[in-house]
PDB file of C-alpha atoms in Angstrom:
ATOM      1  CA  ASP A   1      -0.433   0.301  -0.236  1.00  0.00           C
ATOM      2  CA  VAL A   2       1.722   3.371  -1.159  1.00  0.00           C
ATOM      3  CA  LYS A   3       1.716   5.516   2.201  1.00  0.00           C
ATOM      4  CA  VAL A   4       2.377   8.956   3.118  1.00  0.00           C
ATOM      5  CA  THR A   5       4.519   8.817   6.669  1.00  0.00           C
ATOM      6  CA  GLN A   6       4.872  12.139   9.156  1.00  0.00           C
ATOM      7  CA  SER A   7       7.158  11.533  11.459  1.00  0.00           C
ATOM      8  CA  SER A   8       5.104  12.675  14.097  1.00  0.00           C
ATOM      9  CA  ARG A   9       1.636  12.898  14.595  1.00  0.00           C
ATOM     10  CA  TYR A  10       1.147  15.088  17.634  1.00  0.00           C
ATOM     11  CA  LEU A  11       3.934  17.344  18.802  1.00  0.00           C
ATOM     12  CA  VAL A  12       4.377  19.968  21.739  1.00  0.00           C
ATOM     13  CA  LYS A  13       6.739  22.956  21.559  1.00  0.00           C
ATOM     14  CA  ARG A  14       7.995  26.155  23.939  1.00  0.00           C
ATOM     15  CA  THR A  15       7.619  29.095  21.684  1.00  0.00           C
ATOM     16  CA  GLY A  16      10.874  30.190  20.175  1.00  0.00           C
ATOM     17  CA  GLU A  17      12.215  27.030  20.059  1.00  0.00           C
ATOM     18  CA  LYS A  18      12.773  24.984  16.401  1.00  0.00           C
ATOM     19  CA  VAL A  19      10.491  22.714  15.208  1.00  0.00           C
ATOM     20  CA  PHE A  20      10.909  19.933  12.590  1.00  0.00           C
ATOM     21  CA  LEU A  21       8.606  17.820  10.545  1.00  0.00           C
ATOM     22  CA  GLU A  22       9.394  15.592   8.588  1.00  0.00           C
ATOM     23  CA  CYS A  23       7.024  13.342   5.520  1.00  0.00           C
ATOM     24  CA  VAL A  24       8.130  10.697   3.763  1.00  0.00           C
ATOM     25  CA  GLN A  25       6.789   8.981   0.383  1.00  0.00           C
ATOM     26  CA  ASP A  26       7.156   5.971  -0.989  1.00  0.00           C
ATOM     27  CA  MET A  27       5.641   6.392  -3.976  1.00  0.00           C
ATOM     28  CA  ASP A  28       8.781   7.807  -6.213  1.00  0.00           C
ATOM     29  CA  HIS A  29       6.251  11.240  -6.494  1.00  0.00           C
ATOM     30  CA  GLU A  30       7.644  14.712  -7.661  1.00  0.00           C
ATOM     31  CA  ASN A  31       5.476  16.802  -6.497  1.00  0.00           C
ATOM     32  CA  MET A  32       5.520  17.723  -2.803  1.00  0.00           C
ATOM     33  CA  PHE A  33       2.870  20.197  -0.658  1.00  0.00           C
ATOM     34  CA  TRP A  34       2.730  20.989   2.843  1.00  0.00           C
ATOM     35  CA  TYR A  35      -0.490  22.953   4.480  1.00  0.00           C
ATOM     36  CA  ARG A  36      -1.956  23.378   7.312  1.00  0.00           C
ATOM     37  CA  GLN A  37      -5.549  22.323   8.566  1.00  0.00           C
ATOM     38  CA  ASP A  38      -7.290  24.870  11.355  1.00  0.00           C
ATOM     39  CA  PRO A  39     -11.227  25.205  11.384  1.00  0.00           C
ATOM     40  CA  GLY A  40     -13.218  26.971   9.294  1.00  0.00           C
ATOM     41  CA  LEU A  41     -10.046  28.135   7.440  1.00  0.00           C
ATOM     42  CA  GLY A  42     -10.041  24.879   5.102  1.00  0.00           C
ATOM     43  CA  LEU A  43      -6.367  23.770   4.009  1.00  0.00           C
ATOM     44  CA  ARG A  44      -3.686  26.291   2.778  1.00  0.00           C
ATOM     45  CA  LEU A  45      -0.617  25.459   1.134  1.00  0.00           C
ATOM     46  CA  ILE A  46       2.785  26.637   3.020  1.00  0.00           C
ATOM     47  CA  TYR A  47       4.959  26.000   0.159  1.00  0.00           C
ATOM     48  CA  PHE A  48       5.476  22.962  -2.230  1.00  0.00           C
ATOM     49  CA  SER A  49       7.856  21.499  -4.129  1.00  0.00           C
ATOM     50  CA  TYR A  50       8.223  19.551  -7.970  1.00  0.00           C
ATOM     51  CA  ASP A  51      11.676  18.121  -8.063  1.00  0.00           C
ATOM     52  CA  VAL A  52      15.093  17.970  -5.502  1.00  0.00           C
ATOM     53  CA  LYS A  53      15.767  21.190  -4.452  1.00  0.00           C
ATOM     54  CA  MET A  54      12.633  23.298  -5.620  1.00  0.00           C
ATOM     55  CA  LYS A  55      10.860  25.017  -3.419  1.00  0.00           C
ATOM     56  CA  GLU A  56       7.958  27.445  -4.477  1.00  0.00           C
ATOM     57  CA  LYS A  57       6.483  29.286  -2.223  1.00  0.00           C
ATOM     58  CA  GLY A  58       2.121  28.603  -0.887  1.00  0.00           C
ATOM     59  CA  ASP A  59      -0.835  30.674   0.624  1.00  0.00           C
ATOM     60  CA  ILE A  60       0.498  31.206   3.510  1.00  0.00           C
ATOM     61  CA  PRO A  61       4.932  30.649   3.220  1.00  0.00           C
ATOM     62  CA  GLU A  62       5.600  33.530   6.356  1.00  0.00           C
ATOM     63  CA  GLY A  63       6.947  31.724   9.257  1.00  0.00           C
ATOM     64  CA  TYR A  64       8.153  28.425   7.584  1.00  0.00           C
ATOM     65  CA  SER A  65      10.740  27.327   5.324  1.00  0.00           C
ATOM     66  CA  VAL A  66      11.390  23.836   3.319  1.00  0.00           C
ATOM     67  CA  SER A  67      14.003  21.441   3.031  1.00  0.00           C
ATOM     68  CA  ARG A  68      14.063  19.069  -0.089  1.00  0.00           C
ATOM     69  CA  GLU A  69      17.288  17.389  -0.727  1.00  0.00           C
ATOM     70  CA  LYS A  70      16.117  14.080  -1.368  1.00  0.00           C
ATOM     71  CA  LYS A  71      13.263  12.815  -4.257  1.00  0.00           C
ATOM     72  CA  GLU A  72      11.107  10.955  -1.340  1.00  0.00           C
ATOM     73  CA  ARG A  73      11.228  13.452   2.130  1.00  0.00           C
ATOM     74  CA  PHE A  74      10.177  16.707   2.100  1.00  0.00           C
ATOM     75  CA  SER A  75      10.640  18.933   5.111  1.00  0.00           C
ATOM     76  CA  LEU A  76       8.574  21.672   6.744  1.00  0.00           C
ATOM     77  CA  ILE A  77      10.596  23.938   9.253  1.00  0.00           C
ATOM     78  CA  LEU A  78       9.122  26.434  11.782  1.00  0.00           C
ATOM     79  CA  GLU A  79      12.223  28.420  12.826  1.00  0.00           C
ATOM     80  CA  SER A  80      11.124  30.236  15.531  1.00  0.00           C
ATOM     81  CA  ALA A  81       7.427  28.585  16.726  1.00  0.00           C
ATOM     82  CA  SER A  82       4.779  31.115  17.564  1.00  0.00           C
ATOM     83  CA  THR A  83       1.550  29.766  19.200  1.00  0.00           C
ATOM     84  CA  ASN A  84      -0.142  30.927  16.404  1.00  0.00           C
ATOM     85  CA  GLN A  85       1.377  28.251  14.771  1.00  0.00           C
ATOM     86  CA  THR A  86      -0.574  25.418  16.511  1.00  0.00           C
ATOM     87  CA  SER A  87      -2.269  23.709  13.528  1.00  0.00           C
ATOM     88  CA  MET A  88      -3.135  20.833  11.889  1.00  0.00           C
ATOM     89  CA  TYR A  89      -0.368  19.660   9.778  1.00  0.00           C
ATOM     90  CA  LEU A  90      -0.569  18.217   6.369  1.00  0.00           C
ATOM     91  CA  CYS A  91       1.665  16.267   4.011  1.00  0.00           C
ATOM     92  CA  ALA A  92       1.044  15.445   0.310  1.00  0.00           C
ATOM     93  CA  SER A  93       2.699  13.978  -2.116  1.00  0.00           C
ATOM     94  CA  SER A  94       1.660  13.279  -6.608  1.00  0.00           C
ATOM     95  CA  SER A  95       3.145  12.526  -9.797  1.00  0.00           C
ATOM     96  CA  ILE A  96       2.856  14.689 -12.898  1.00  0.00           C
ATOM     97  CA  SER A  97       3.610  11.285 -14.720  1.00  0.00           C
ATOM     98  CA  GLY A  98       0.696   8.783 -16.583  1.00  0.00           C
ATOM     99  CA  ALA A  99      -2.850   9.883 -18.250  1.00  0.00           C
ATOM    100  CA  ARG A 100      -5.241  12.542 -17.358  1.00  0.00           C
ATOM    101  CA  THR A 101      -6.601  10.043 -15.543  1.00  0.00           C
ATOM    102  CA  GLY A 102      -4.937   9.068 -11.325  1.00  0.00           C
ATOM    103  CA  ALA A 103      -2.104  12.721 -12.609  1.00  0.00           C
ATOM    104  CA  ASN A 104      -2.040  15.392 -10.485  1.00  0.00           C
ATOM    105  CA  VAL A 105      -3.964  14.150  -7.222  1.00  0.00           C
ATOM    106  CA  LEU A 106      -2.427  14.371  -4.490  1.00  0.00           C
ATOM    107  CA  THR A 107      -2.088  11.432  -1.806  1.00  0.00           C
ATOM    108  CA  PHE A 108      -1.646  13.052   1.556  1.00  0.00           C
ATOM    109  CA  GLY A 109       0.307  11.710   5.398  1.00  0.00           C
ATOM    110  CA  ALA A 110      -2.433  11.398   8.566  1.00  0.00           C
ATOM    111  CA  GLY A 111      -0.869  14.481  10.015  1.00  0.00           C
ATOM    112  CA  SER A 112       0.953  16.618  12.798  1.00  0.00           C
ATOM    113  CA  ARG A 113      -1.202  17.837  15.283  1.00  0.00           C
ATOM    114  CA  LEU A 114       1.901  21.157  16.578  1.00  0.00           C
ATOM    115  CA  THR A 115       0.806  22.088  20.003  1.00  0.00           C
ATOM    116  CA  VAL A 116       2.812  25.725  20.294  1.00  0.00           C
ATOM    117  CA  LEU A 117       2.634  26.574  24.083  1.00  0.00           C
TER     118      LEU A 117
ATOM    119  CA  GLY B   1      -5.969  32.370  -1.533  1.00  0.00           C
ATOM    120  CA  GLN B   2      -8.578  31.586  -3.197  1.00  0.00           C
ATOM    121  CA  GLN B   3     -11.143  29.480  -2.144  1.00  0.00           C
ATOM    122  CA  LEU B   4     -13.860  27.470  -4.123  1.00  0.00           C
ATOM    123  CA  ASN B   5     -17.591  27.792  -2.596  1.00  0.00           C
ATOM    124  CA  GLN B   6     -18.528  24.381  -0.837  1.00  0.00           C
ATOM    125  CA  SER B   7     -21.830  24.242   1.187  1.00  0.00           C
ATOM    126  CA  PRO B   8     -23.546  23.523   3.396  1.00  0.00           C
ATOM    127  CA  GLN B   9     -20.748  24.078   5.718  1.00  0.00           C
ATOM    128  CA  SER B  10     -21.989  21.261   7.882  1.00  0.00           C
ATOM    129  CA  MET B  11     -25.649  18.295   8.268  1.00  0.00           C
ATOM    130  CA  PHE B  12     -26.679  16.313  10.853  1.00  0.00           C
ATOM    131  CA  ILE B  13     -28.797  13.563   9.061  1.00  0.00           C
ATOM    132  CA  GLN B  14     -30.163  10.251   9.829  1.00  0.00           C
ATOM    133  CA  GLU B  15     -28.725   6.781   9.161  1.00  0.00           C
ATOM    134  CA  GLY B  16     -30.375   5.976   5.869  1.00  0.00           C
ATOM    135  CA  GLU B  17     -31.136   9.306   4.956  1.00  0.00           C
ATOM    136  CA  ASP B  18     -28.730  10.458   1.594  1.00  0.00           C
ATOM    137  CA  VAL B  19     -26.910  13.268   1.614  1.00  0.00           C
ATOM    138  CA  SER B  20     -26.223  15.671  -0.906  1.00  0.00           C
ATOM    139  CA  MET B  21     -23.171  19.092  -1.353  1.00  0.00           C
ATOM    140  CA  ASN B  22     -21.407  20.381  -3.918  1.00  0.00           C
ATOM    141  CA  CYS B  23     -19.117  22.950  -4.371  1.00  0.00           C
ATOM    142  CA  THR B  24     -18.678  26.249  -7.413  1.00  0.00           C
ATOM    143  CA  SER B  25     -16.479  28.756  -8.448  1.00  0.00           C
ATOM    144  CA  SER B  26     -17.193  31.671 -10.898  1.00  0.00           C
ATOM    145  CA  SER B  27     -13.937  29.942 -12.359  1.00  0.00           C
ATOM    146  CA  ILE B  28     -13.531  27.074 -15.223  1.00  0.00           C
ATOM    147  CA  PHE B  29     -11.531  24.084 -13.522  1.00  0.00           C
ATOM    148  CA  ASN B  30      -9.908  21.750 -15.948  1.00  0.00           C
ATOM    149  CA  THR B  31      -9.695  19.015 -12.310  1.00  0.00           C
ATOM    150  CA  TRP B  32     -12.633  18.308  -9.579  1.00  0.00           C
ATOM    151  CA  LEU B  33     -12.096  15.602  -6.690  1.00  0.00           C
ATOM    152  CA  TRP B  34     -13.212  15.366  -3.523  1.00  0.00           C
ATOM    153  CA  TYR B  35     -12.319  13.648  -1.012  1.00  0.00           C
ATOM    154  CA  LYS B  36     -13.074  12.352   2.826  1.00  0.00           C
ATOM    155  CA  GLN B  37     -11.146  13.164   6.667  1.00  0.00           C
ATOM    156  CA  ASP B  38     -11.411  10.493   9.411  1.00  0.00           C
ATOM    157  CA  PRO B  39     -11.447  12.276  12.485  1.00  0.00           C
ATOM    158  CA  GLY B  40      -7.665  12.997  13.723  1.00  0.00           C
ATOM    159  CA  GLU B  41      -6.273  11.805  10.240  1.00  0.00           C
ATOM    160  CA  GLY B  42      -5.292  12.910   7.020  1.00  0.00           C
ATOM    161  CA  PRO B  43      -7.589  13.913   3.489  1.00  0.00           C
ATOM    162  CA  VAL B  44      -8.591  10.630   1.318  1.00  0.00           C
ATOM    163  CA  LEU B  45      -9.551  10.627  -1.970  1.00  0.00           C
ATOM    164  CA  LEU B  46     -13.323   9.755  -2.453  1.00  0.00           C
ATOM    165  CA  ILE B  47     -13.252  10.632  -6.895  1.00  0.00           C
ATOM    166  CA  ALA B  48     -12.010  11.797  -9.374  1.00  0.00           C
ATOM    167  CA  LEU B  49     -13.576  14.076 -12.366  1.00  0.00           C
ATOM    168  CA  TYR B  50     -11.412  15.018 -15.193  1.00  0.00           C
ATOM    169  CA  LYS B  51     -14.448  15.813 -17.993  1.00  0.00           C
ATOM    170  CA  ALA B  52     -17.120  18.519 -17.864  1.00  0.00           C
ATOM    171  CA  GLY B  53     -20.189  16.149 -17.595  1.00  0.00           C
ATOM    172  CA  GLU B  54     -18.191  13.478 -15.782  1.00  0.00           C
ATOM    173  CA  LEU B  55     -20.985  11.049 -13.927  1.00  0.00           C
ATOM    174  CA  THR B  56     -18.524   8.876 -11.837  1.00  0.00           C
ATOM    175  CA  SER B  57     -19.522   6.613  -8.764  1.00  0.00           C
ATOM    176  CA  ASN B  58     -17.488   5.135  -5.981  1.00  0.00           C
ATOM    177  CA  GLY B  59     -20.233   2.691  -4.123  1.00  0.00           C
ATOM    178  CA  ARG B  60     -22.005   4.602  -2.096  1.00  0.00           C
ATOM    179  CA  LEU B  61     -21.342   7.916  -3.309  1.00  0.00           C
ATOM    180  CA  THR B  62     -22.075   9.789  -6.883  1.00  0.00           C
ATOM    181  CA  ALA B  63     -20.065  13.073  -7.641  1.00  0.00           C
ATOM    182  CA  GLN B  64     -20.288  14.816 -10.881  1.00  0.00           C
ATOM    183  CA  PHE B  65     -18.362  17.648 -13.081  1.00  0.00           C
ATOM    184  CA  GLY B  66     -20.880  20.020 -13.499  1.00  0.00           C
ATOM    185  CA  ILE B  67     -21.715  20.896 -17.360  1.00  0.00           C
ATOM    186  CA  THR B  68     -20.116  24.660 -17.464  1.00  0.00           C
ATOM    187  CA  ARG B  69     -17.076  22.991 -15.533  1.00  0.00           C
ATOM    188  CA  LYS B  70     -17.563  25.455 -12.393  1.00  0.00           C
ATOM    189  CA  ASP B  71     -19.478  23.708 -10.493  1.00  0.00           C
ATOM    190  CA  SER B  72     -19.287  19.905  -8.863  1.00  0.00           C
ATOM    191  CA  PHE B  73     -21.757  17.703  -6.597  1.00  0.00           C
ATOM    192  CA  LEU B  74     -21.206  14.594  -4.802  1.00  0.00           C
ATOM    193  CA  ASN B  75     -24.045  12.642  -3.572  1.00  0.00           C
ATOM    194  CA  ILE B  76     -23.750   9.730  -0.480  1.00  0.00           C
ATOM    195  CA  SER B  77     -27.141   7.709  -0.312  1.00  0.00           C
ATOM    196  CA  ALA B  78     -27.893   5.538   2.174  1.00  0.00           C
ATOM    197  CA  SER B  79     -25.875   7.056   4.622  1.00  0.00           C
ATOM    198  CA  ILE B  80     -23.784   5.154   7.452  1.00  0.00           C
ATOM    199  CA  PRO B  81     -22.397   5.780  10.616  1.00  0.00           C
ATOM    200  CA  SER B  82     -18.854   5.125   9.512  1.00  0.00           C
ATOM    201  CA  ASP B  83     -19.416   8.026   6.987  1.00  0.00           C
ATOM    202  CA  VAL B  84     -18.838  10.709   9.983  1.00  0.00           C
ATOM    203  CA  GLY B  85     -16.075  12.880   8.594  1.00  0.00           C
ATOM    204  CA  ILE B  86     -14.910  16.628   6.589  1.00  0.00           C
ATOM    205  CA  TYR B  87     -16.050  15.998   2.966  1.00  0.00           C
ATOM    206  CA  PHE B  88     -13.307  18.374   0.915  1.00  0.00           C
ATOM    207  CA  CYS B  89     -13.848  19.974  -2.748  1.00  0.00           C
ATOM    208  CA  ALA B  90     -10.242  20.456  -4.381  1.00  0.00           C
ATOM    209  CA  GLY B  91     -10.312  22.045  -7.653  1.00  0.00           C
ATOM    210  CA  ARG B  92      -7.148  22.470 -10.682  1.00  0.00           C
ATOM    211  CA  ARG B  93      -7.674  25.407 -13.316  1.00  0.00           C
ATOM    212  CA  GLY B  94      -5.202  24.683 -15.183  1.00  0.00           C
ATOM    213  CA  ALA B  95      -3.485  21.524 -17.345  1.00  0.00           C
ATOM    214  CA  GLY B  96      -0.276  19.606 -17.453  1.00  0.00           C
ATOM    215  CA  ASN B  97       1.648  19.579 -14.273  1.00  0.00           C
ATOM    216  CA  ASN B  98      -0.263  22.176 -12.392  1.00  0.00           C
ATOM    217  CA  ARG B  99       0.698  21.329  -9.422  1.00  0.00           C
ATOM    218  CA  LYS B 100      -1.705  24.373  -6.891  1.00  0.00           C
ATOM    219  CA  LEU B 101      -5.322  22.486  -5.975  1.00  0.00           C
ATOM    220  CA  ILE B 102      -8.173  25.324  -4.933  1.00  0.00           C
ATOM    221  CA  TRP B 103      -9.824  23.958  -1.856  1.00  0.00           C
ATOM    222  CA  GLY B 104     -13.511  24.395  -0.721  1.00  0.00           C
ATOM    223  CA  LEU B 105     -14.599  24.688   2.874  1.00  0.00           C
ATOM    224  CA  GLY B 106     -15.524  21.457   3.767  1.00  0.00           C
ATOM    225  CA  THR B 107     -18.794  19.938   4.395  1.00  0.00           C
ATOM    226  CA  SER B 108     -19.008  18.418   8.020  1.00  0.00           C
ATOM    227  CA  LEU B 109     -20.861  15.333   8.432  1.00  0.00           C
ATOM    228  CA  ALA B 110     -22.638  13.979  11.057  1.00  0.00           C
ATOM    229  CA  VAL B 111     -24.768  10.864  11.453  1.00  0.00           C
ATOM    230  CA  ASN B 112     -27.225  10.075  13.653  1.00  0.00           C
ATOM    231  CA  PRO B 113     -27.387   6.046  13.705  1.00  0.00           C
TER     232      PRO B 113
END
């Protein structure tokens, strides 16, 4: 069964701490994404990557950075966590290959719920 | 960022009832996707639609790509308790490897056994 695995399901951090959220996919997908999900706001795109070492800002990149050193791994970094970054973080991946059916469909991980105190 | 208009925002129904939800936009889309998110989990794809007018079923679920390409709906027939969750629509305007999806805010479904 293909998977997107997020290393931490629950994290509690203090304001000012550096936080790493790790995501690994085993589907050889080119594209990877980080979203945050908050009640009433739906899914908001933070950053995405379409190739190793490539990244593009999403809709809410402020306060975040990302790293993609290997095709299968996409990390989200909070350089100095703040309380307004308390949220559910979702990683996803998609493929660019194949016919129209199935291409560009996102597969999500189970999520990482981060609480910043 | 842009969002789709998804309605209703929430629904509370009796087991066995049918459910209908929809998403609309002022822009034309080339792809519509419907996802379900169980509590505490990530969204899982239910149905993908790629052609205007396309009607696709997945078990008790049926989704349609609106003929104007500006809307889509999802129907669930004979609801059961495990249908509980948040349903999201998502659309893509571009072709090829257009990587960004536009999302609805979700429809939260509760089913009373």
